[in-house]
Coordinates of C-alpha atoms in Angstrom, one line a residue:
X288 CA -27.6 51.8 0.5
X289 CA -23.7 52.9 0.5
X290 CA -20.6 51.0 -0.1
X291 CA -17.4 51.9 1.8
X292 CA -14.4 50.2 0.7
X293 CA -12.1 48.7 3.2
X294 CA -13.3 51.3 5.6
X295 CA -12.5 50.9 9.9
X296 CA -13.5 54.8 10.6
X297 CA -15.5 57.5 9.3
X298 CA -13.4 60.7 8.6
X299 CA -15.3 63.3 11.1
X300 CA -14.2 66.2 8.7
X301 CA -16.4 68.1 6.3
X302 CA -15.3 68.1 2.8
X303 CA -14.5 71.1 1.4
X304 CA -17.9 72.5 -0.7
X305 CA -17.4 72.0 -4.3
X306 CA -15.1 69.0 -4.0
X307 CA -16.7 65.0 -4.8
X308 CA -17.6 63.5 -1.2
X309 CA -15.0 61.1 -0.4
X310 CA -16.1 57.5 -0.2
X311 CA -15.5 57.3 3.5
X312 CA -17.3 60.8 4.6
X313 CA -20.2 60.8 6.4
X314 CA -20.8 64.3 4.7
X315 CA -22.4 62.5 1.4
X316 CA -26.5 62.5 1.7
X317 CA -28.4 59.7 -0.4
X318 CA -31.2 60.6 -2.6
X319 CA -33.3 57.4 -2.5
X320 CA -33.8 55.5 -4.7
X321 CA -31.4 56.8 -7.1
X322 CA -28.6 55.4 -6.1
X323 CA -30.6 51.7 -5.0
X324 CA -31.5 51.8 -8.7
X325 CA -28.2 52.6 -10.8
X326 CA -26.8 49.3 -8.2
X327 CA -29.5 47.3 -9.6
X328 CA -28.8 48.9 -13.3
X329 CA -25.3 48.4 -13.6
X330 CA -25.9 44.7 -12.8
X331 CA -28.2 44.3 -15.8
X332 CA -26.9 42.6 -19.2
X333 CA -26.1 45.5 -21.9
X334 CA -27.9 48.0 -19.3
X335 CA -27.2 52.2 -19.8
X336 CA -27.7 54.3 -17.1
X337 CA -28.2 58.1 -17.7
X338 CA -27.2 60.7 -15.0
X339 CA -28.4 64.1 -15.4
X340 CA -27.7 67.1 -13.0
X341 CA -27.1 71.0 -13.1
X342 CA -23.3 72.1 -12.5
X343 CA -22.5 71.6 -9.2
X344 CA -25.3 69.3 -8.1
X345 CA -23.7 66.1 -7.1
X346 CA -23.0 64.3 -9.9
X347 CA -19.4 63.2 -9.5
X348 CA -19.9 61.8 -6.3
X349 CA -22.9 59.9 -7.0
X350 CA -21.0 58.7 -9.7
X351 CA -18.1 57.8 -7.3
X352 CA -20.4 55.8 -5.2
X353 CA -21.9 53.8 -8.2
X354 CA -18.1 53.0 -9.8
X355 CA -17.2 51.5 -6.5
X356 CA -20.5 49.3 -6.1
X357 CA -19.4 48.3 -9.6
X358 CA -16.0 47.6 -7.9
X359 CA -17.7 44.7 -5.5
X360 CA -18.9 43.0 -8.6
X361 CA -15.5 42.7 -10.4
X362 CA -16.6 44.6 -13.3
X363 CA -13.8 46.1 -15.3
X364 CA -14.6 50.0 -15.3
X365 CA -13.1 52.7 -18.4
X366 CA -13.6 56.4 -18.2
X367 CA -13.9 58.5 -20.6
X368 CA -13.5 62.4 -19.5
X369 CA -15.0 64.8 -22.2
X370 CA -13.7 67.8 -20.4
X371 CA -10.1 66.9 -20.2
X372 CA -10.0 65.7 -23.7
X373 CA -8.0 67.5 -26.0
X374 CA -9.9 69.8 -28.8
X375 CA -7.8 68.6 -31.5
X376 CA -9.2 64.7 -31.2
X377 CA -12.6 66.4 -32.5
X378 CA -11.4 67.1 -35.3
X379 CA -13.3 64.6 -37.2
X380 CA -15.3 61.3 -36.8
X381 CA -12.1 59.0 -38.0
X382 CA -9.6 61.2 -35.6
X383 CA -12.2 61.0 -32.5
X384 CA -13.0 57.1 -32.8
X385 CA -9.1 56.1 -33.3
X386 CA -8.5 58.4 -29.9
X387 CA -11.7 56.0 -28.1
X388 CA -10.4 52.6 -29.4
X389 CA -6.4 53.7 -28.1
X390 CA -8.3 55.2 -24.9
X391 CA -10.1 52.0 -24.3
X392 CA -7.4 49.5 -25.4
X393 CA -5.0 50.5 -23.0
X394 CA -7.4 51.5 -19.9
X395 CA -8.1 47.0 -21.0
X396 CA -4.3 46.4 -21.1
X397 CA -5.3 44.9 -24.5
X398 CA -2.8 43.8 -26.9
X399 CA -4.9 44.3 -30.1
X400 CA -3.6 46.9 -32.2
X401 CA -6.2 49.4 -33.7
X402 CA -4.5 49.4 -36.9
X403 CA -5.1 45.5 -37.7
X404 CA -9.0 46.8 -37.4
X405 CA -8.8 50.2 -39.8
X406 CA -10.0 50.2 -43.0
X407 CA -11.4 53.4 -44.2
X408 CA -13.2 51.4 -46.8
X409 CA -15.7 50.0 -44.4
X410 CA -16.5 52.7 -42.8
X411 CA -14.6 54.3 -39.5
X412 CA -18.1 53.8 -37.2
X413 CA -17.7 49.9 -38.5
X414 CA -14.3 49.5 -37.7
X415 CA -14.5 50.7 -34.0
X416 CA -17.4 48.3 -33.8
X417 CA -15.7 45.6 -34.6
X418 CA -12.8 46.6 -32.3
X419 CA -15.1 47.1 -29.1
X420 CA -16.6 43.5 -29.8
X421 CA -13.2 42.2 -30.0
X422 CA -12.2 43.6 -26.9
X423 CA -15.5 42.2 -25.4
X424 CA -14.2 39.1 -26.4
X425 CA -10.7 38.9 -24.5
X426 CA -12.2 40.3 -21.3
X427 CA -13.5 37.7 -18.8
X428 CA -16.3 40.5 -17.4
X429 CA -18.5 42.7 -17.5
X430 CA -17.3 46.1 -18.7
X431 CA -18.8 49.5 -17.6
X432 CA -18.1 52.2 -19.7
X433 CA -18.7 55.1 -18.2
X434 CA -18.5 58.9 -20.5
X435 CA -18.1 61.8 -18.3
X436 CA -19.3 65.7 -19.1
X437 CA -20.7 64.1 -22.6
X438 CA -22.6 67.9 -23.1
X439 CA -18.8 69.0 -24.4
X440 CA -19.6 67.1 -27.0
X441 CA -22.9 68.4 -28.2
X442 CA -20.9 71.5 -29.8
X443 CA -18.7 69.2 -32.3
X444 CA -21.8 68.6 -34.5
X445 CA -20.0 65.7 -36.9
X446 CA -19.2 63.7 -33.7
X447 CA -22.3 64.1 -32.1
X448 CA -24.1 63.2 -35.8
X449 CA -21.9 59.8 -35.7
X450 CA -20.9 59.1 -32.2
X451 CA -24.1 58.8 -30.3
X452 CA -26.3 57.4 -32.5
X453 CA -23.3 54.6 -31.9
X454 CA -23.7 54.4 -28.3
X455 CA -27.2 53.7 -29.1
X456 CA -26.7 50.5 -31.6
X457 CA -24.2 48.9 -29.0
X458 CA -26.9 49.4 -26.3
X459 CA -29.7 47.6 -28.7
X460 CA -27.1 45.1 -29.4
X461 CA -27.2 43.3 -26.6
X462 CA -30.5 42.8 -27.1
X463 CA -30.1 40.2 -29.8
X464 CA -26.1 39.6 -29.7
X465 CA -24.6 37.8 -26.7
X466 CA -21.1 39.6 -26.4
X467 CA -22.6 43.0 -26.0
X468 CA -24.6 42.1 -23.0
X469 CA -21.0 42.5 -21.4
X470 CA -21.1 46.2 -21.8
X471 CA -22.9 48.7 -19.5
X472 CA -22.7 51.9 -20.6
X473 CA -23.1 55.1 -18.1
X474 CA -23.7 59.0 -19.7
X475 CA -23.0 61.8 -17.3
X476 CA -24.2 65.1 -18.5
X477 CA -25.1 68.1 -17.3
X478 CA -28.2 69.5 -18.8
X479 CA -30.9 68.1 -20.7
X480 CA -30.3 67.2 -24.6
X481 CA -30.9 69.4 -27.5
X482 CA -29.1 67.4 -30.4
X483 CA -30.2 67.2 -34.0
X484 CA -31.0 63.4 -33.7
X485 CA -33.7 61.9 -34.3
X486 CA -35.6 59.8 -31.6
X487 CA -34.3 56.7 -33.4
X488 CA -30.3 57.3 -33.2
X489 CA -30.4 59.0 -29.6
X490 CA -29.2 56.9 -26.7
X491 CA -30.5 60.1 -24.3
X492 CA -34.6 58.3 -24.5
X493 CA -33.4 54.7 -23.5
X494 CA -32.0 53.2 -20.5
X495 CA -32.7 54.0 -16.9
X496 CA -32.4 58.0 -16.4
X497 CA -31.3 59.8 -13.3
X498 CA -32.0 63.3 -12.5
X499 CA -30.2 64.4 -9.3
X500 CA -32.6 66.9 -8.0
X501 CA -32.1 69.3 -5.3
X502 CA -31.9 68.5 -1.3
X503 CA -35.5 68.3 0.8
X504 CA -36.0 70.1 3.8
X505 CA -35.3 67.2 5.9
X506 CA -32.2 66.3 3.9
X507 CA -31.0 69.9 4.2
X508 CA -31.6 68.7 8.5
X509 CA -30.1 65.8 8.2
X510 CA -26.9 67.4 6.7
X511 CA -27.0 70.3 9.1
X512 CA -26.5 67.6 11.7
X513 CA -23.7 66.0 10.4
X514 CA -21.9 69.2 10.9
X515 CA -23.1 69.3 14.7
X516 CA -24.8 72.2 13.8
X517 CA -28.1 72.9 16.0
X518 CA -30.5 75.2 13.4
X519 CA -33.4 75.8 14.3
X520 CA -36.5 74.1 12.0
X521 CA -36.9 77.8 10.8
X522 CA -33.5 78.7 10.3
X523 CA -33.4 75.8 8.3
X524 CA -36.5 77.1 6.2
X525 CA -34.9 80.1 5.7
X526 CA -31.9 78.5 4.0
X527 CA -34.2 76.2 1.7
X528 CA -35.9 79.8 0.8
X529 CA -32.7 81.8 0.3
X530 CA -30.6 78.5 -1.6
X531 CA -33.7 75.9 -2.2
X532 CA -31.8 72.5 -1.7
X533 CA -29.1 73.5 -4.0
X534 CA -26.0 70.9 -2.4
X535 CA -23.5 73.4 -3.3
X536 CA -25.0 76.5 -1.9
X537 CA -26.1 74.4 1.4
X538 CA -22.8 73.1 1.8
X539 CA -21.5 76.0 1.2
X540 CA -23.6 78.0 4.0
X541 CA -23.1 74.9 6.3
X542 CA -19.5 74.8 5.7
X543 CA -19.2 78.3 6.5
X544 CA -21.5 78.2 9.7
X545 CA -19.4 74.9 11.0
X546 CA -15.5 76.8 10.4
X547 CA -15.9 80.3 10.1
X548 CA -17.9 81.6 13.3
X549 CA -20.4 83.1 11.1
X550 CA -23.6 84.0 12.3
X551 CA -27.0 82.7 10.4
X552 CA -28.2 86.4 10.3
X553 CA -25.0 87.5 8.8
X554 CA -24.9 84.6 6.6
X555 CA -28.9 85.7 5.2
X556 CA -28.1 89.5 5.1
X557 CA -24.7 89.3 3.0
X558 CA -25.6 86.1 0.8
X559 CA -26.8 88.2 -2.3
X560 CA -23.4 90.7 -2.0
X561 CA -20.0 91.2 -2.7
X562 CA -18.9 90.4 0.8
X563 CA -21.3 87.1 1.1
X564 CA -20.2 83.7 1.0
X565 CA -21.6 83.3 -2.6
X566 CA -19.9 86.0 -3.7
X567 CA -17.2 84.2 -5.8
X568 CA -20.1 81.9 -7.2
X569 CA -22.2 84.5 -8.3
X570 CA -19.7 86.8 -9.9
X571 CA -18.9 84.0 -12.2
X572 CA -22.0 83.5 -13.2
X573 CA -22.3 87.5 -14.0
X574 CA -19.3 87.3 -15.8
X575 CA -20.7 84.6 -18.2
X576 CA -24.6 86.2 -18.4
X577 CA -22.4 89.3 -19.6
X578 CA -20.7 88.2 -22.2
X579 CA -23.9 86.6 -23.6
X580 CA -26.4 89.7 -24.0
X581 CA -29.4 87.8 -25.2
X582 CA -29.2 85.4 -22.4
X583 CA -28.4 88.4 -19.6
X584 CA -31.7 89.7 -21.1
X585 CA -33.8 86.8 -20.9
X586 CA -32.7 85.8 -17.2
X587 CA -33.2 90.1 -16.1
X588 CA -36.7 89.2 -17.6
X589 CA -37.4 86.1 -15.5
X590 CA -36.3 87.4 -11.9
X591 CA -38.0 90.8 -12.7
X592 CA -41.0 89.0 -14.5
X593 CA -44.3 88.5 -11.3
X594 CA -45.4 85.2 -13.4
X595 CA -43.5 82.6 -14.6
X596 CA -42.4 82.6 -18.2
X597 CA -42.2 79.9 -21.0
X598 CA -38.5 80.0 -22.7
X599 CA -37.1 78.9 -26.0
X600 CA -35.5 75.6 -25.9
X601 CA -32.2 76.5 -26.6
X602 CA -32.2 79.7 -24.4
X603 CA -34.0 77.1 -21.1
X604 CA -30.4 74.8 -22.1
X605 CA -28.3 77.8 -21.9
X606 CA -30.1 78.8 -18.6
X607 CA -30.2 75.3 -17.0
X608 CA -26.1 74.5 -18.0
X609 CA -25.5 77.0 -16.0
X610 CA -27.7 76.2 -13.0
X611 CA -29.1 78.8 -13.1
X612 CA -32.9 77.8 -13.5
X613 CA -34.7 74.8 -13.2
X614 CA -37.7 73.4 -15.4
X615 CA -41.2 73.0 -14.0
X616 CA -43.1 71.4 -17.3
X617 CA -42.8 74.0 -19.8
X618 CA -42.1 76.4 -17.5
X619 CA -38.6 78.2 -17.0
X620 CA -38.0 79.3 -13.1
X621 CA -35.2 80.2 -11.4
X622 CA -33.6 77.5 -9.2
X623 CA -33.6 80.0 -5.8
X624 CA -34.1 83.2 -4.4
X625 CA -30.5 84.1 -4.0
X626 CA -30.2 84.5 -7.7
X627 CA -33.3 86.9 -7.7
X628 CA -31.8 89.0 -5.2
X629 CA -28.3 89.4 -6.2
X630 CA -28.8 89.7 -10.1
X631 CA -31.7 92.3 -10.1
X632 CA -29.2 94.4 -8.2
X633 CA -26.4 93.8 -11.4
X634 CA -26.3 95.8 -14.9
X635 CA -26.8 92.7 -17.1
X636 CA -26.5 93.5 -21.1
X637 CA -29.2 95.4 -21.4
X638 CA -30.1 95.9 -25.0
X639 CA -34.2 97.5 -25.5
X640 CA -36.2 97.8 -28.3
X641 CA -36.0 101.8 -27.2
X642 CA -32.7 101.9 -27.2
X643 CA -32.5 100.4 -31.2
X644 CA -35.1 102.7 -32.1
X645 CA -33.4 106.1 -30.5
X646 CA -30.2 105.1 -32.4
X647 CA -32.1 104.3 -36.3
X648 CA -33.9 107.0 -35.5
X649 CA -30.9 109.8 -34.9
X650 CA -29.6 108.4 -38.3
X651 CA -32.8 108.4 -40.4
X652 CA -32.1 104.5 -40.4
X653 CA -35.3 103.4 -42.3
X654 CA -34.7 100.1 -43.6
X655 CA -32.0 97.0 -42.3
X656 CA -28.6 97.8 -44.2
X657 CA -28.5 95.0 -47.0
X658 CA -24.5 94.5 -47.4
X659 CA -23.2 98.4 -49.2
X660 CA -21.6 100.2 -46.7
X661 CA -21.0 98.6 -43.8
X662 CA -19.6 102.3 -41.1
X663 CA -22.3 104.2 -42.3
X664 CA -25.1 103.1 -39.4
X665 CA -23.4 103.1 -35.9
X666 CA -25.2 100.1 -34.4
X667 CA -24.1 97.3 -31.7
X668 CA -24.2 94.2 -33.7
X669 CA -26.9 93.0 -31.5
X670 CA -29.5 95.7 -32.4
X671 CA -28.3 95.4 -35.7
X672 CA -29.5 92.1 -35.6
X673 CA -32.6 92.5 -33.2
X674 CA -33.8 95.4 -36.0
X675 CA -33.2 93.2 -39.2
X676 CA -35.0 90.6 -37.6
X677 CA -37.7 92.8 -36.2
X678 CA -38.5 94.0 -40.2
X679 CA -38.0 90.7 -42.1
X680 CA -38.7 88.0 -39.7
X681 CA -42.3 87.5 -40.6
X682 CA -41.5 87.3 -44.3
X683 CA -38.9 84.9 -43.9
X684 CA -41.9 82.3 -41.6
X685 CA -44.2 83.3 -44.3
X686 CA -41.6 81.5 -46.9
X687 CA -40.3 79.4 -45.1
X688 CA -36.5 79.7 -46.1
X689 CA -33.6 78.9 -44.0
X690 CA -31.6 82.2 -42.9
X691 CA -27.5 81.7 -40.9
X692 CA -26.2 83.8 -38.9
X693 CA -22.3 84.5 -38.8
X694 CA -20.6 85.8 -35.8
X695 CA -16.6 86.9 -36.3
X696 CA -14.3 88.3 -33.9
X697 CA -10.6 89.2 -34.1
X698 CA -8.5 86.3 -32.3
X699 CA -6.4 88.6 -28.9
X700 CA -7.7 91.9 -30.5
X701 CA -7.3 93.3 -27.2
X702 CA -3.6 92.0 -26.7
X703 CA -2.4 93.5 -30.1
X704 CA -4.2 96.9 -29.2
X705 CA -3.0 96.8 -25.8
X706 CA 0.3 95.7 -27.0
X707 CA 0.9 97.8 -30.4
X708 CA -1.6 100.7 -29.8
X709 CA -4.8 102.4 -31.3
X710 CA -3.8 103.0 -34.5
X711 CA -2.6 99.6 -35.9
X712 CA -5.7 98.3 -34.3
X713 CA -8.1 100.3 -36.2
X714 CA -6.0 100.3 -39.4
X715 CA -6.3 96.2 -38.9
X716 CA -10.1 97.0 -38.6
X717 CA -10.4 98.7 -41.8
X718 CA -8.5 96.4 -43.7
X719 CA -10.7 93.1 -42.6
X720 CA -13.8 95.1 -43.2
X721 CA -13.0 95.7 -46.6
X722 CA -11.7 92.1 -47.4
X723 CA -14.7 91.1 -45.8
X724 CA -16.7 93.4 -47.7
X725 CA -15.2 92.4 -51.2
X726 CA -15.8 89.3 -50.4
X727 CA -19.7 89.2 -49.5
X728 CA -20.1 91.6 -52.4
X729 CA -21.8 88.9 -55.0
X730 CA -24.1 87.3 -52.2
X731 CA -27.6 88.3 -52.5
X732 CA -29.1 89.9 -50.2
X733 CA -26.6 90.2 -47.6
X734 CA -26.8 91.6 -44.3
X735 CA -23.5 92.8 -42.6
X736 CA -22.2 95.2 -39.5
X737 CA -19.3 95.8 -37.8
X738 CA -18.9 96.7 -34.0
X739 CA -15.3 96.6 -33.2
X740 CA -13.3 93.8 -33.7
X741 CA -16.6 92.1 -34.3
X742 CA -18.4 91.2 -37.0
X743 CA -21.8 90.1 -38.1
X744 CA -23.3 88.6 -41.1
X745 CA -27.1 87.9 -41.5
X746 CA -27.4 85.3 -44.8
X747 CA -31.1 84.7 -45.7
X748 CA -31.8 82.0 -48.2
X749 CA -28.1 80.8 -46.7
X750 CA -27.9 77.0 -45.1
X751 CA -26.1 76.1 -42.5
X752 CA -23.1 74.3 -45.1
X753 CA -23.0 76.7 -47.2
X754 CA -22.4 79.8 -44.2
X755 CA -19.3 77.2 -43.0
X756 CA -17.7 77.8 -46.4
X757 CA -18.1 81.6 -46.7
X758 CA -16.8 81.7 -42.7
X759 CA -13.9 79.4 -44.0
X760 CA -13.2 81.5 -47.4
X761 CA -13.0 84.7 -44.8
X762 CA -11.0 83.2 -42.0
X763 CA -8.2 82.1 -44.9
X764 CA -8.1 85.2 -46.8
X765 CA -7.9 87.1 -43.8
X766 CA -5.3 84.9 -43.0
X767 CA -3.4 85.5 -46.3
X768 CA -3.5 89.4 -45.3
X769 CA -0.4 88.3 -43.2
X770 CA -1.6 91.8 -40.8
X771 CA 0.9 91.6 -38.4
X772 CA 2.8 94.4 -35.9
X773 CA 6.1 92.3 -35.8
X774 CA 8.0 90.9 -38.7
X775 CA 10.9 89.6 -38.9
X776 CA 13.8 91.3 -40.3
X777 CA 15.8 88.6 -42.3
X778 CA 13.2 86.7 -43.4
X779 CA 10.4 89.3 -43.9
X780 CA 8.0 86.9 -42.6
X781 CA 5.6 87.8 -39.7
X782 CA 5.9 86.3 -36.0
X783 CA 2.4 86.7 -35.4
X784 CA -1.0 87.1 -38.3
X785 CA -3.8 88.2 -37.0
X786 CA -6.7 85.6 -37.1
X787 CA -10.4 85.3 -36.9
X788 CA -13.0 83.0 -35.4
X789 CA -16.7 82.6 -36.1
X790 CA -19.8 80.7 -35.2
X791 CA -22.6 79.9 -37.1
X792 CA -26.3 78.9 -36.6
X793 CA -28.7 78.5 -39.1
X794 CA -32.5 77.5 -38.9
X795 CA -36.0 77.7 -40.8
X796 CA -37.1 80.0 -38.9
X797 CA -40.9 78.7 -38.4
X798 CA -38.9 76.6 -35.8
X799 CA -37.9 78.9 -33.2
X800 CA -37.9 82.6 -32.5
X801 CA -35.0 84.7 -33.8
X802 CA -33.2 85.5 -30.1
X803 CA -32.7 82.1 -30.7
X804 CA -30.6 82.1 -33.6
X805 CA -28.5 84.8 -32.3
X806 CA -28.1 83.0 -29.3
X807 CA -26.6 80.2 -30.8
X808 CA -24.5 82.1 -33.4
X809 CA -22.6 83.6 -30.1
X810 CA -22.5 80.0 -28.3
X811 CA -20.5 78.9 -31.3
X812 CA -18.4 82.2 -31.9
X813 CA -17.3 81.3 -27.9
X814 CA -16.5 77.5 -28.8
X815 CA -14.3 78.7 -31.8
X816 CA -12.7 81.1 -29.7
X817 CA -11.8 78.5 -27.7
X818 CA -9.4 77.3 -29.9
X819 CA -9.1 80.3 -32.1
X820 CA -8.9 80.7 -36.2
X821 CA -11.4 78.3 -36.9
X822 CA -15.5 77.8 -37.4
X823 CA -18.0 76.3 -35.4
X824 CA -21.7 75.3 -36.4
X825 CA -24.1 75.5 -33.4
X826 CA -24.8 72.1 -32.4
X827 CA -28.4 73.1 -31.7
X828 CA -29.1 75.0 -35.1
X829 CA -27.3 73.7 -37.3
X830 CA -29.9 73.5 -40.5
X831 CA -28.3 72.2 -43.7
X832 CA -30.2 71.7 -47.0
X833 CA -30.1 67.8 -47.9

C-alpha cells in the first residue's frame, strides 16, 4: 500500500542511487508487509515501531513513506536526527535531556518553559518525564516521535545507561496511564544492538520490529522495469549473484545501465575494480577496514575462509554497521559476492601470528614487557597486544579479573610533523612517553608500548572507571606540558598544545575473546578522535566494578 500526497503525475525520472525515493517516484519498491504493518502500528495507542537496516538499505525512504501515512491521520510528527546532533549535547544525561525537551517543545510550538520543570533534586530523567506528559497534555493528537540514526548514540555510554531505558518506561506507560497512549514512538537504527542493558530497561525487545532485508529476484525485475530496461531473467541472476538484492548496489547497476550506455558485460567485468561503478563505494569501505586492523583481518578471513565462520559479537556489529556482512543465525557471511572479489584482491592490515613471532624472536623478546622501558622492543602496538594476550590470556579466564585496554594517539600529529618537521615531532614523542611513563610507574602490573604517535596501555586487574581516570590524569598532564611549535611572543603563551585522545574497553574476559577487546579499545580511540582531547569508554565493553 503507498500513499502519495496531493499527487496528479508520476515523475518518470530515476532517482539518483543513494538519495531517499521521493514520495511521488515510481522508482520506490515495497517490501510487503513491512510497510502494511508500521501503517497499522503507528495507529496503535502508545505503539513503538523499530526499523532496522544495514547503511544504505532503504531505510530513510521507508521511513518517508510511513511519516506521510502518519500525515493522513493528523498525527503531530517530531524528529529527532542523532547524526546531525551536535557532540557537545552528550556531554552528560542533564545536558542531553534539556537539548530533547527544547528540541521537542519548539518542533510542538509549546509555550511551557523547561525551566518551570527542572529541578536537579528530583532527578533530571524525572523532570523530562514530567515535561513530555505535559506536552501530551496541550496537544489535541497523537504524537509520533520518531529518533533517527539512534546507533550514534550507543558510543556515549552515560546516555545510552539513562536514555533508553527511558524510551522504554514511556512505552509501558501507556499501558496503564491514559496520556501516554498519545505517544508513538519510532527507533531507526542501523545495526542490531549491543548495549550494556539489561532485557528489562531496553526498548530494542518490545514493539513491532522491522528488518529491511535485501531485494528478491523478482523485485530486482520488477525494478529493472521501471527503468524500461529489458534484462534478460539471467542477466538479472547474474546481478542478484554479483550484488545479492542489495538496493544500493542494484540501483546503482540499473542506474548506470538506464544513463550511461553501459553494457551488462562491462558492468560484470569491471564491478570488483578501480574503474567499475562500485568503485567509489568500495574504496570507502577499504579505507575504513584499514584503519581498523583487527577488523580488516577478520573480514580477509571470511571471504578467504571455504566455510562459513562464527564471529564475536562485537566484531559481527562492526561488520554488519558497515554492510558489509549479513547474519544467517549465528553465522557471519558476507552480504554479496562483489565484496569477495574486490577485497581479496586489496592489502588489508595484515598482522600474523608469524609476523609477531619473527619480530620477539630477532630481539630475544621472551616474556610481554610489564611497564620498564617502554623503546626497548620495536613492536606495532597491535602485536604488542596480540603477544601479551597470547601469554596471559588464559590466566586472566582462569581468575576471572577484569583487564582495560587504553588506546592514545596524538591529536593532528601528522599536521604538526608535516607542518614543523621531524625533529619537534619526535622530541614531542619522547617527552609524552616519559610523562606517560612516570605516570604509570606505581600501577601494578602494567603493560605499555609505543608505536608512533600512538600509544597503548594493557591494565589487568584495571575496571573500566578506574582506566577513565588514569586516561583523564594523562590527557591533563600532557596538556599542562604546554608542547607547542608556536608561541607567542608578548605573552609567552602557546597558540596551539598538543593534545591526546584515548579509548577504553574493559571486560572479564571469560566473556569474549581478546580481538574483541582490542577492537573496541580502537572503536572508542576513533569516537574520541572525533572530537579530540577527550576519553571515550566503549559502549560495548565497558565493565566497571559495582
Amino acid at each position: 500500500m503507498t500513499y502519495i500526497p496531493n499527487s496528479k503525475s508520476i515523475d518518470p525520472r530515476p532517482d539518483h542511487p543513494g538519495t531517499p525515493i521521493a514520495l511521488n517516484s515510481r522508482f520506490y519498491i515495497e517490501r510487503p508487509p513491512c510497510e502494511e504493518r508500521a501503517y497499522q502500528e503507528i495507529a496503535t495507542p502508545g505503539s513503538l515501531i523499530r526499523i532496522r537496516g544495514p547503511r544504505q538499505m532503504g531505510k530513510t525512504s521507508f521511513l518517508l513513506r510511513l511519516i506521510n501515512y502518519t500525515k493522513t491521520l493528523d498525527y503531530r510528527i517530531i524528529t529527532i536526527d542523532f547524526l546531525q546532533t551536535d557532540t557537545a549535547v552528550f556531554e552528560s544525561t542533564e545536558k542531553f535531556l534539556r537539548w530533547f525537551c527544547i528540541n521537542l517543545s519548539r518542533q510542538l510550538k509549546s509555550t511551557y518553559n523547561i525551566d518551570d520543570y527542572w529541578d536537579e533534586y528530583i532527578g533530571y530523567k524525572v523532570c523530562c518525564t514530567i515535561f513530555v506528559e505535559e506536552l501530551l497534555h496541550e496537544v489535541y493528537t497523537p504524537v509520533v516521535l520518531i529518533f533517527k540514526e539512534v546507533n550514534c548514540v550507543f558510543k556515549y555510554t552515560k546516555i545510552t545507561q539513562d536514555f533508553l531505558p527511558l524510551l522504554r518506561f514511556w512505552h509501558e506507560q501507556a499501558r496503564i496511564v491514559e496520556i501516554w497512549k498519545k505517544l508513538r514512538l519510532v527507533l531507526v537504527h542501523a545495526t542490531e544492538i549491543y548495549v550494556s542493558l539489561s532485557v528489562n530497561q531496553s526498548p530494542f525487545n518490545l514493539g513491532l520490529p522491522i528488518k529491511l532485508s535485501e531485494f528478491t529476484l523478482e523485485q530486482v525485475k520488477d525494478f529493472a522495469q521501471r527503468y524500461g530496461l529489458k534484462l534478460p531473467e539471467e542477466q538479472i541472476q547474474e546481478l542478484m549473484n554479483l550484488v545479492g538484492g542489495h538496493p544500493y548496489l542494484v540501483h546503482l547497476a540499473l542506474d548506470n545501465l538506464y544513463h550511461h550506455n553501459l553494457t551488462f558485460e562491462e558492468l560484470l567485468r569491471d564491478a570488483p575494480t578501480q574503474r567499475g561503478i562500485y568503485s567509489d563505494y568500495l574504496r570507502s569501505l577499504w579505507i575504513v577496514l584499514q584503519k581498523q586492523p583487527t577488523l580488516a583481518a577478520t573480514f580477509t578471513q571470511l571471504i578467504t575462509e571455504p566455510t562459513n565462520i562464527q564471529l564475536e559479537p562485537m566484531i559481527t556489529y562492526q561488520l554488519e554497521n558497515l554492510g558489509l556482512v549479513k547474519i544467517d543465525g549465528n553465522i557471519c557471511v558476507p552480504c554479496c559476492k562483489l565484496y569477495s572479489l574486490y577485497f581479496q584482491g586489496q592489502k588489508l592490515g595484515q598482522t600474523s601470528d608469524r609476523t609477531v613471532a619473527e619480530k620477539t624472536k630477532n630481539q630475544d623478546y621472551q616474556n610481554p614487557q610489564v611497564f620498564t622501558n617502554i623503546n626497548s622492543v620495536k613492536m606495532s602496538n597491535h602485536d604488542f597486544f596480540n603477544f601479551y594476550t597470547k601469554i596471559e590470556w588464559n590466566n586472566i579466564v582462569a581468575e576471572n579479573y577484569p583487564i582495560a585496554l587504553i588506546l592514545g594517539e596524538i591529536d593532528n600529529y601528522q599536521v604538526y610533523k608535516n607542518q614543523y618537521g621531524t625533529k619537534f615531532s619526535h622530541n614531542c614523542l619522547q617527552v609524552i612517553s616519559k610523562k606517560i611513563s612516570l605516570i604509570l610507574q606505581d600501577i601494578h602490573n602494567v603493560h605499555f608500548n609505543k608505536e608512533n604517535e600512538q600509544f597503548i596501555m594493557i591494565l589487568p586487574k584495571i575496571d573500566g572507571r578506574k582506566a577513565i581516570e588514569i586516561a583523564e590524569i594523562i590527557i591533563r598532564e600532557i596538556k599542562e606540558l604546554t608542547l607547542s611549535p608556536d608561541r607567542d611572543m608578548w605573552t609567552n603563551f602557546p597558540n596551539s598544545i598538543v593534545t591526546m585522545s584515548m579509548g577504553i574497553a574493559c571486560t572479564i574476559p571469560s566473556e569474549n575473546e581478546h580481538s574483541s577487546l582490542f577492537l573496541a579499545a580502537e572503536e572508542a580511540l576513533f569516537e574520541s578522535q572525533e572530537q579530540g582531547d577527550c576519553v571515550t569508554l566503549s559502549s560495548f565493553l565497558n565493565y566497571q566494578d559495582s
